[in-house]
PDB file of C-alpha atoms in Angstrom:
ATOM      1  CA  UNK A 147       7.717  -2.983  21.258  1.00  0.00           C
ATOM      2  CA  UNK A 148      11.124  -1.347  21.419  1.00  0.00           C
ATOM      3  CA  UNK A 149      12.130   1.027  18.731  1.00  0.00           C
ATOM      4  CA  UNK A 150      12.858   4.556  17.586  1.00  0.00           C
ATOM      5  CA  UNK A 151      10.197   7.132  17.067  1.00  0.00           C
ATOM      6  CA  UNK A 152      10.759  10.186  14.916  1.00  0.00           C
ATOM      7  CA  UNK A 153       8.338  13.128  14.591  1.00  0.00           C
ATOM      8  CA  UNK A 154       6.989  14.765  12.677  1.00  0.00           C
ATOM      9  CA  UNK A 155       7.075  12.512   9.576  1.00  0.00           C
ATOM     10  CA  UNK A 156       6.582  15.472   7.265  1.00  0.00           C
ATOM     11  CA  UNK A 157       7.510  19.053   7.981  1.00  0.00           C
ATOM     12  CA  UNK A 158       7.347  22.257   5.959  1.00  0.00           C
ATOM     13  CA  UNK A 159       9.386  25.291   6.802  1.00  0.00           C
ATOM     14  CA  UNK A 160       9.785  28.760   5.483  1.00  0.00           C
ATOM     15  CA  UNK A 161      13.283  30.041   4.764  1.00  0.00           C
ATOM     16  CA  UNK A 162      14.852  31.626   7.839  1.00  0.00           C
ATOM     17  CA  UNK A 163      12.982  29.470  10.365  1.00  0.00           C
ATOM     18  CA  UNK A 164      14.547  27.023  12.728  1.00  0.00           C
ATOM     19  CA  UNK A 165      12.885  23.638  13.083  1.00  0.00           C
ATOM     20  CA  UNK A 166      13.394  20.819  15.552  1.00  0.00           C
ATOM     21  CA  UNK A 167      13.024  17.170  14.718  1.00  0.00           C
ATOM     22  CA  UNK A 168      12.271  14.788  17.515  1.00  0.00           C
ATOM     23  CA  UNK A 169      13.870  11.371  18.100  1.00  0.00           C
ATOM     24  CA  UNK A 170      12.996   9.088  20.979  1.00  0.00           C
ATOM     25  CA  UNK A 171      14.225   5.533  21.591  1.00  0.00           C
ATOM     26  CA  UNK A 172      13.188   2.904  24.142  1.00  0.00           C
ATOM     27  CA  UNK A 173      15.872   0.372  23.289  1.00  0.00           C
ATOM     28  CA  UNK A 174      18.102   1.426  26.204  1.00  0.00           C
ATOM     29  CA  UNK A 175      20.848   2.223  23.747  1.00  0.00           C
ATOM     30  CA  UNK A 176      23.661   4.547  24.730  1.00  0.00           C
ATOM     31  CA  UNK A 177      24.484   5.857  21.307  1.00  0.00           C
ATOM     32  CA  UNK A 178      22.276   7.888  18.989  1.00  0.00           C
ATOM     33  CA  UNK A 179      22.857   9.399  15.551  1.00  0.00           C
ATOM     34  CA  UNK A 180      21.376  11.769  13.020  1.00  0.00           C
ATOM     35  CA  UNK A 181      21.828  11.195   9.268  1.00  0.00           C
ATOM     36  CA  UNK A 182      20.781  13.177   6.267  1.00  0.00           C
ATOM     37  CA  UNK A 183      19.713  11.400   3.142  1.00  0.00           C
ATOM     38  CA  UNK A 184      19.576  12.996  -0.280  1.00  0.00           C
ATOM     39  CA  UNK A 185      18.749  11.110  -3.523  1.00  0.00           C
ATOM     40  CA  UNK A 186      21.770   9.237  -4.871  1.00  0.00           C
ATOM     41  CA  UNK A 187      24.084  10.293  -2.052  1.00  0.00           C
ATOM     42  CA  UNK A 188      23.508   7.624   0.535  1.00  0.00           C
ATOM     43  CA  UNK A 189      23.558   8.569   4.204  1.00  0.00           C
ATOM     44  CA  UNK A 190      25.698  11.338   5.672  1.00  0.00           C
ATOM     45  CA  UNK A 191      26.308  11.672   9.383  1.00  0.00           C
ATOM     46  CA  UNK A 192      25.287  14.998  10.959  1.00  0.00           C
ATOM     47  CA  UNK A 193      25.808  14.471  14.680  1.00  0.00           C
ATOM     48  CA  UNK A 194      26.203  11.569  17.048  1.00  0.00           C
ATOM     49  CA  UNK A 195      26.107  11.063  20.801  1.00  0.00           C
ATOM     50  CA  UNK A 196      27.690   8.142  22.606  1.00  0.00           C
ATOM     51  CA  UNK A 197      26.468   9.090  26.037  1.00  0.00           C
ATOM     52  CA  UNK A 198      24.142  11.482  27.790  1.00  0.00           C
ATOM     53  CA  UNK A 199      25.301  15.123  27.859  1.00  0.00           C
ATOM     54  CA  UNK A 200      27.913  14.536  25.203  1.00  0.00           C
ATOM     55  CA  UNK A 201      27.733  14.721  21.398  1.00  0.00           C
ATOM     56  CA  UNK A 202      30.127  15.072  18.487  1.00  0.00           C
ATOM     57  CA  UNK A 203      29.988  16.557  15.049  1.00  0.00           C
ATOM     58  CA  UNK A 204      29.681  14.247  12.079  1.00  0.00           C
ATOM     59  CA  UNK A 205      30.648  14.889   8.482  1.00  0.00           C
ATOM     60  CA  UNK A 206      28.044  17.624   7.760  1.00  0.00           C
ATOM     61  CA  UNK A 207      27.285  19.359  11.092  1.00  0.00           C
ATOM     62  CA  UNK A 208      27.220  22.923   9.799  1.00  0.00           C
ATOM     63  CA  UNK A 209      23.780  24.520  10.182  1.00  0.00           C
ATOM     64  CA  UNK A 210      22.561  21.873  12.648  1.00  0.00           C
ATOM     65  CA  UNK A 211      22.503  21.592  16.435  1.00  0.00           C
ATOM     66  CA  UNK A 212      21.606  18.801  18.852  1.00  0.00           C
ATOM     67  CA  UNK A 213      21.215  18.120  22.539  1.00  0.00           C
ATOM     68  CA  UNK A 214      21.319  14.924  24.578  1.00  0.00           C
ATOM     69  CA  UNK A 215      19.829  15.670  28.008  1.00  0.00           C
ATOM     70  CA  UNK A 216      18.203  12.261  28.376  1.00  0.00           C
ATOM     71  CA  UNK A 217      19.337   8.829  27.272  1.00  0.00           C
ATOM     72  CA  UNK A 218      16.082   8.332  25.336  1.00  0.00           C
ATOM     73  CA  UNK A 219      16.000  11.588  23.419  1.00  0.00           C
ATOM     74  CA  UNK A 220      18.228  13.169  20.775  1.00  0.00           C
ATOM     75  CA  UNK A 221      16.474  16.113  19.051  1.00  0.00           C
ATOM     76  CA  UNK A 222      17.949  17.802  15.960  1.00  0.00           C
ATOM     77  CA  UNK A 223      17.510  21.444  15.210  1.00  0.00           C
ATOM     78  CA  UNK A 224      17.898  22.523  11.621  1.00  0.00           C
ATOM     79  CA  UNK A 225      18.829  26.206  11.843  1.00  0.00           C
ATOM     80  CA  UNK A 226      18.458  28.989   9.307  1.00  0.00           C
ATOM     81  CA  UNK A 227      22.210  28.719   8.719  1.00  0.00           C
ATOM     82  CA  UNK A 228      21.694  25.432   6.934  1.00  0.00           C
ATOM     83  CA  UNK A 229      21.808  26.433   3.261  1.00  0.00           C
ATOM     84  CA  UNK A 230      20.013  23.490   1.748  1.00  0.00           C
ATOM     85  CA  UNK A 231      17.872  21.887   4.468  1.00  0.00           C
ATOM     86  CA  UNK A 232      15.327  20.080   2.265  1.00  0.00           C
ATOM     87  CA  UNK A 233      16.090  16.412   2.844  1.00  0.00           C
ATOM     88  CA  UNK A 234      15.064  13.216   4.519  1.00  0.00           C
ATOM     89  CA  UNK A 235      16.437  12.971   8.051  1.00  0.00           C
ATOM     90  CA  UNK A 236      17.051   9.682   9.806  1.00  0.00           C
ATOM     91  CA  UNK A 237      17.663   9.079  13.485  1.00  0.00           C
ATOM     92  CA  UNK A 238      19.385   5.897  14.593  1.00  0.00           C
ATOM     93  CA  UNK A 239      20.690   4.230  17.731  1.00  0.00           C
ATOM     94  CA  UNK A 240      23.190   1.563  18.627  1.00  0.00           C
ATOM     95  CA  UNK A 241      24.187  -0.275  21.756  1.00  0.00           C
ATOM     96  CA  UNK A 242      27.036   2.052  22.511  1.00  0.00           C
ATOM     97  CA  UNK A 243      30.817   2.395  22.540  1.00  0.00           C
ATOM     98  CA  UNK A 244      32.996  -0.633  23.179  1.00  0.00           C
ATOM     99  CA  UNK A 245      30.105  -2.964  22.514  1.00  0.00           C
ATOM    100  CA  UNK A 246      29.035  -1.802  19.067  1.00  0.00           C
ATOM    101  CA  UNK A 247      29.432  -3.951  16.007  1.00  0.00           C
ATOM    102  CA  UNK A 248      28.295  -1.191  13.689  1.00  0.00           C
ATOM    103  CA  UNK A 249      24.662  -2.279  13.660  1.00  0.00           C
ATOM    104  CA  UNK A 250      22.276   0.620  13.662  1.00  0.00           C
ATOM    105  CA  UNK A 251      18.568   0.744  14.454  1.00  0.00           C
ATOM    106  CA  UNK A 252      16.712   3.379  12.492  1.00  0.00           C
ATOM    107  CA  UNK A 253      13.563   5.412  12.948  1.00  0.00           C
ATOM    108  CA  UNK A 254      11.023   5.948  10.163  1.00  0.00           C
ATOM    109  CA  UNK A 255      12.530   9.270   9.162  1.00  0.00           C
ATOM    110  CA  UNK A 256      11.358  12.883   8.882  1.00  0.00           C
ATOM    111  CA  UNK A 257      11.005  14.636   5.564  1.00  0.00           C
ATOM    112  CA  UNK A 258      11.765  18.368   5.739  1.00  0.00           C
ATOM    113  CA  UNK A 259      10.761  20.630   2.902  1.00  0.00           C
ATOM    114  CA  UNK A 260      11.728  24.279   2.833  1.00  0.00           C
ATOM    115  CA  UNK A 261       9.296  26.448   0.903  1.00  0.00           C
TER     116      UNK A 261
ATOM    117  CA  UNK B 252      39.859   5.561   5.141  1.00  0.00           C
ATOM    118  CA  UNK B 253      37.258   2.975   4.339  1.00  0.00           C
ATOM    119  CA  UNK B 254      34.948   3.336   1.387  1.00  0.00           C
ATOM    120  CA  UNK B 255      32.060   1.357  -0.068  1.00  0.00           C
ATOM    121  CA  UNK B 256      31.156   1.128  -3.713  1.00  0.00           C
ATOM    122  CA  UNK B 257      27.811  -0.162  -4.847  1.00  0.00           C
ATOM    123  CA  UNK B 258      28.419  -0.884  -8.458  1.00  0.00           C
ATOM    124  CA  UNK B 259      24.868  -0.432  -9.674  1.00  0.00           C
ATOM    125  CA  UNK B 260      22.672   2.525  -8.821  1.00  0.00           C
ATOM    126  CA  UNK B 261      19.608   0.913 -10.268  1.00  0.00           C
ATOM    127  CA  UNK B 262      18.689  -2.757 -10.942  1.00  0.00           C
ATOM    128  CA  UNK B 263      15.446  -3.588 -12.729  1.00  0.00           C
ATOM    129  CA  UNK B 264      14.355  -7.256 -12.744  1.00  0.00           C
ATOM    130  CA  UNK B 265      11.234  -9.243 -13.408  1.00  0.00           C
ATOM    131  CA  UNK B 266       9.360 -11.006 -10.696  1.00  0.00           C
ATOM    132  CA  UNK B 267      10.664 -14.480  -9.835  1.00  0.00           C
ATOM    133  CA  UNK B 268      14.025 -13.757 -11.501  1.00  0.00           C
ATOM    134  CA  UNK B 269      17.271 -13.995  -9.501  1.00  0.00           C
ATOM    135  CA  UNK B 270      19.096 -10.849  -8.547  1.00  0.00           C
ATOM    136  CA  UNK B 271      22.552  -9.846  -7.361  1.00  0.00           C
ATOM    137  CA  UNK B 272      23.353  -6.497  -5.870  1.00  0.00           C
ATOM    138  CA  UNK B 273      27.091  -5.809  -5.875  1.00  0.00           C
ATOM    139  CA  UNK B 274      29.137  -4.256  -3.086  1.00  0.00           C
ATOM    140  CA  UNK B 275      32.876  -3.689  -2.922  1.00  0.00           C
ATOM    141  CA  UNK B 276      34.759  -2.073  -0.105  1.00  0.00           C
ATOM    142  CA  UNK B 277      38.225  -0.730   0.454  1.00  0.00           C
ATOM    143  CA  UNK B 278      39.935  -1.644   3.679  1.00  0.00           C
ATOM    144  CA  UNK B 279      43.241  -3.241   4.586  1.00  0.00           C
ATOM    145  CA  UNK B 280      41.961  -4.685   7.822  1.00  0.00           C
ATOM    146  CA  UNK B 281      39.237  -6.985   8.934  1.00  0.00           C
ATOM    147  CA  UNK B 282      35.787  -5.493   8.666  1.00  0.00           C
ATOM    148  CA  UNK B 283      32.192  -5.886   9.703  1.00  0.00           C
ATOM    149  CA  UNK B 284      29.794  -5.797   6.726  1.00  0.00           C
ATOM    150  CA  UNK B 285      26.098  -5.019   6.529  1.00  0.00           C
ATOM    151  CA  UNK B 286      23.234  -4.805   4.093  1.00  0.00           C
ATOM    152  CA  UNK B 287      20.314  -2.578   4.962  1.00  0.00           C
ATOM    153  CA  UNK B 288      17.008  -2.225   3.108  1.00  0.00           C
ATOM    154  CA  UNK B 289      14.907   0.927   2.820  1.00  0.00           C
ATOM    155  CA  UNK B 290      11.313   0.820   1.584  1.00  0.00           C
ATOM    156  CA  UNK B 291       9.898   4.078   0.163  1.00  0.00           C
ATOM    157  CA  UNK B 292       9.570   6.865   2.732  1.00  0.00           C
ATOM    158  CA  UNK B 293      10.735   4.648   5.548  1.00  0.00           C
ATOM    159  CA  UNK B 294      13.875   4.181   7.638  1.00  0.00           C
ATOM    160  CA  UNK B 295      16.487   1.580   7.071  1.00  0.00           C
ATOM    161  CA  UNK B 296      16.274  -1.920   8.522  1.00  0.00           C
ATOM    162  CA  UNK B 297      19.013  -4.461   8.791  1.00  0.00           C
ATOM    163  CA  UNK B 298      18.848  -7.202   6.174  1.00  0.00           C
ATOM    164  CA  UNK B 299      21.926  -9.191   7.260  1.00  0.00           C
ATOM    165  CA  UNK B 300      25.388  -8.775   8.670  1.00  0.00           C
ATOM    166  CA  UNK B 301      28.789 -10.382   8.603  1.00  0.00           C
ATOM    167  CA  UNK B 302      30.907 -10.156  11.742  1.00  0.00           C
ATOM    168  CA  UNK B 303      32.981 -13.320  11.547  1.00  0.00           C
ATOM    169  CA  UNK B 304      32.663 -17.014  10.794  1.00  0.00           C
ATOM    170  CA  UNK B 305      30.877 -18.437   7.730  1.00  0.00           C
ATOM    171  CA  UNK B 306      31.319 -16.286   4.683  1.00  0.00           C
ATOM    172  CA  UNK B 307      27.778 -17.049   3.532  1.00  0.00           C
ATOM    173  CA  UNK B 308      25.342 -15.023   5.522  1.00  0.00           C
ATOM    174  CA  UNK B 309      21.589 -15.550   5.506  1.00  0.00           C
ATOM    175  CA  UNK B 310      19.269 -12.653   6.132  1.00  0.00           C
ATOM    176  CA  UNK B 311      15.595 -11.866   6.265  1.00  0.00           C
ATOM    177  CA  UNK B 312      13.213 -12.250   3.325  1.00  0.00           C
ATOM    178  CA  UNK B 313      15.298 -14.960   1.644  1.00  0.00           C
ATOM    179  CA  UNK B 314      18.362 -12.768   0.971  1.00  0.00           C
ATOM    180  CA  UNK B 315      21.896 -14.090   1.326  1.00  0.00           C
ATOM    181  CA  UNK B 316      25.289 -12.411   1.002  1.00  0.00           C
ATOM    182  CA  UNK B 317      28.753 -13.825   0.501  1.00  0.00           C
ATOM    183  CA  UNK B 318      31.837 -12.262   2.016  1.00  0.00           C
ATOM    184  CA  UNK B 319      34.849 -12.591  -0.274  1.00  0.00           C
ATOM    185  CA  UNK B 320      37.933 -11.274   1.429  1.00  0.00           C
ATOM    186  CA  UNK B 321      40.245 -11.719  -1.579  1.00  0.00           C
ATOM    187  CA  UNK B 322      37.995  -9.610  -3.728  1.00  0.00           C
ATOM    188  CA  UNK B 323      36.856  -7.221  -1.024  1.00  0.00           C
ATOM    189  CA  UNK B 324      33.254  -7.883  -1.868  1.00  0.00           C
ATOM    190  CA  UNK B 325      30.024  -8.558  -0.103  1.00  0.00           C
ATOM    191  CA  UNK B 326      27.443  -9.186  -2.818  1.00  0.00           C
ATOM    192  CA  UNK B 327      23.775  -9.639  -1.971  1.00  0.00           C
ATOM    193  CA  UNK B 328      21.704 -12.301  -3.754  1.00  0.00           C
ATOM    194  CA  UNK B 329      18.189 -13.612  -3.910  1.00  0.00           C
ATOM    195  CA  UNK B 330      17.224 -16.583  -6.100  1.00  0.00           C
ATOM    196  CA  UNK B 331      13.709 -15.373  -6.835  1.00  0.00           C
ATOM    197  CA  UNK B 332      12.467 -11.878  -6.184  1.00  0.00           C
ATOM    198  CA  UNK B 333       8.963 -10.637  -5.403  1.00  0.00           C
ATOM    199  CA  UNK B 334       7.278  -7.316  -6.144  1.00  0.00           C
ATOM    200  CA  UNK B 335       7.550  -6.513  -2.418  1.00  0.00           C
ATOM    201  CA  UNK B 336      11.393  -6.606  -2.662  1.00  0.00           C
ATOM    202  CA  UNK B 337      11.250  -3.285  -4.520  1.00  0.00           C
ATOM    203  CA  UNK B 338      13.270  -1.002  -2.316  1.00  0.00           C
ATOM    204  CA  UNK B 339      16.693   0.658  -2.009  1.00  0.00           C
ATOM    205  CA  UNK B 340      19.515  -1.424  -0.650  1.00  0.00           C
ATOM    206  CA  UNK B 341      22.559  -0.082   1.181  1.00  0.00           C
ATOM    207  CA  UNK B 342      25.818  -1.841   1.827  1.00  0.00           C
ATOM    208  CA  UNK B 343      27.862  -0.647   4.808  1.00  0.00           C
ATOM    209  CA  UNK B 344      31.225  -1.391   6.398  1.00  0.00           C
ATOM    210  CA  UNK B 345      32.795  -0.752   9.765  1.00  0.00           C
ATOM    211  CA  UNK B 346      36.202  -1.377  11.256  1.00  0.00           C
ATOM    212  CA  UNK B 347      36.045  -3.588  14.377  1.00  0.00           C
ATOM    213  CA  UNK B 348      39.075  -1.900  15.851  1.00  0.00           C
ATOM    214  CA  UNK B 349      37.500   1.537  15.888  1.00  0.00           C
ATOM    215  CA  UNK B 350      34.362   0.640  17.791  1.00  0.00           C
ATOM    216  CA  UNK B 351      31.457   3.041  17.650  1.00  0.00           C
ATOM    217  CA  UNK B 352      28.881   2.935  14.904  1.00  0.00           C
ATOM    218  CA  UNK B 353      29.728   6.535  13.938  1.00  0.00           C
ATOM    219  CA  UNK B 354      32.484   4.947  11.880  1.00  0.00           C
ATOM    220  CA  UNK B 355      29.976   3.014   9.771  1.00  0.00           C
ATOM    221  CA  UNK B 356      30.491   3.874   6.126  1.00  0.00           C
ATOM    222  CA  UNK B 357      27.539   3.530   3.737  1.00  0.00           C
ATOM    223  CA  UNK B 358      27.469   2.977   0.053  1.00  0.00           C
ATOM    224  CA  UNK B 359      25.265   5.235  -2.100  1.00  0.00           C
ATOM    225  CA  UNK B 360      22.545   2.627  -2.506  1.00  0.00           C
ATOM    226  CA  UNK B 361      21.108   0.408  -5.175  1.00  0.00           C
ATOM    227  CA  UNK B 362      17.488   0.785  -6.158  1.00  0.00           C
ATOM    228  CA  UNK B 363      15.944  -2.551  -6.894  1.00  0.00           C
ATOM    229  CA  UNK B 364      12.749  -2.451  -8.956  1.00  0.00           C
ATOM    230  CA  UNK B 365      10.875  -5.672  -9.439  1.00  0.00           C
ATOM    231  CA  UNK B 366       8.481  -5.623 -12.332  1.00  0.00           C
ATOM    232  CA  UNK B 367       5.547  -7.977 -12.913  1.00  0.00           C
TER     233      UNK B 367
END
């Protein structure tokens, strides 16, 4: 079955450590996204990529980094510069630019807790 | 800029009762509209979408939504809810002219709790 796989589902980190969240899709979608979700705040866009080897900052990119070396993969690194990293992180994909309707396909999410 | 307002942050209802989750958006142009559902500790999944055509849109699990252009609304309804409908529901809007789902704007969500 086609879909998006995020790992790990739960992650604990000590302050000052970088962590990387994995996101893999087999939907053959061109575009991929990372969102952060906090209670009562909806979804906020961190980074997105419309094509391999290219990505753009979203609304809250500070303290995060991404790469897009393969179409299927879009890992997110939460760096020690992110002041409040504890959150639920969602990866999503869409068909791609010029064909998108705005419909997103989401992974199951990764919950990061900083101790 | 577009914005989405979900008028109720929490909606408690009893099982088999009808429910309406309200969504208003601000946009001066035509829009695409979506409702997503999120069950606890899971990702979002598409419930239904309006792109064009009939203003009454049917989705999964018996949900329907009605697009009302004059009122800039896209309310979600279900005539009889089940315990399993307990989840958070997100309304979202995008501008067809801007392409790219990075422009999708989400509301802050409505938590629906169905009680026995």
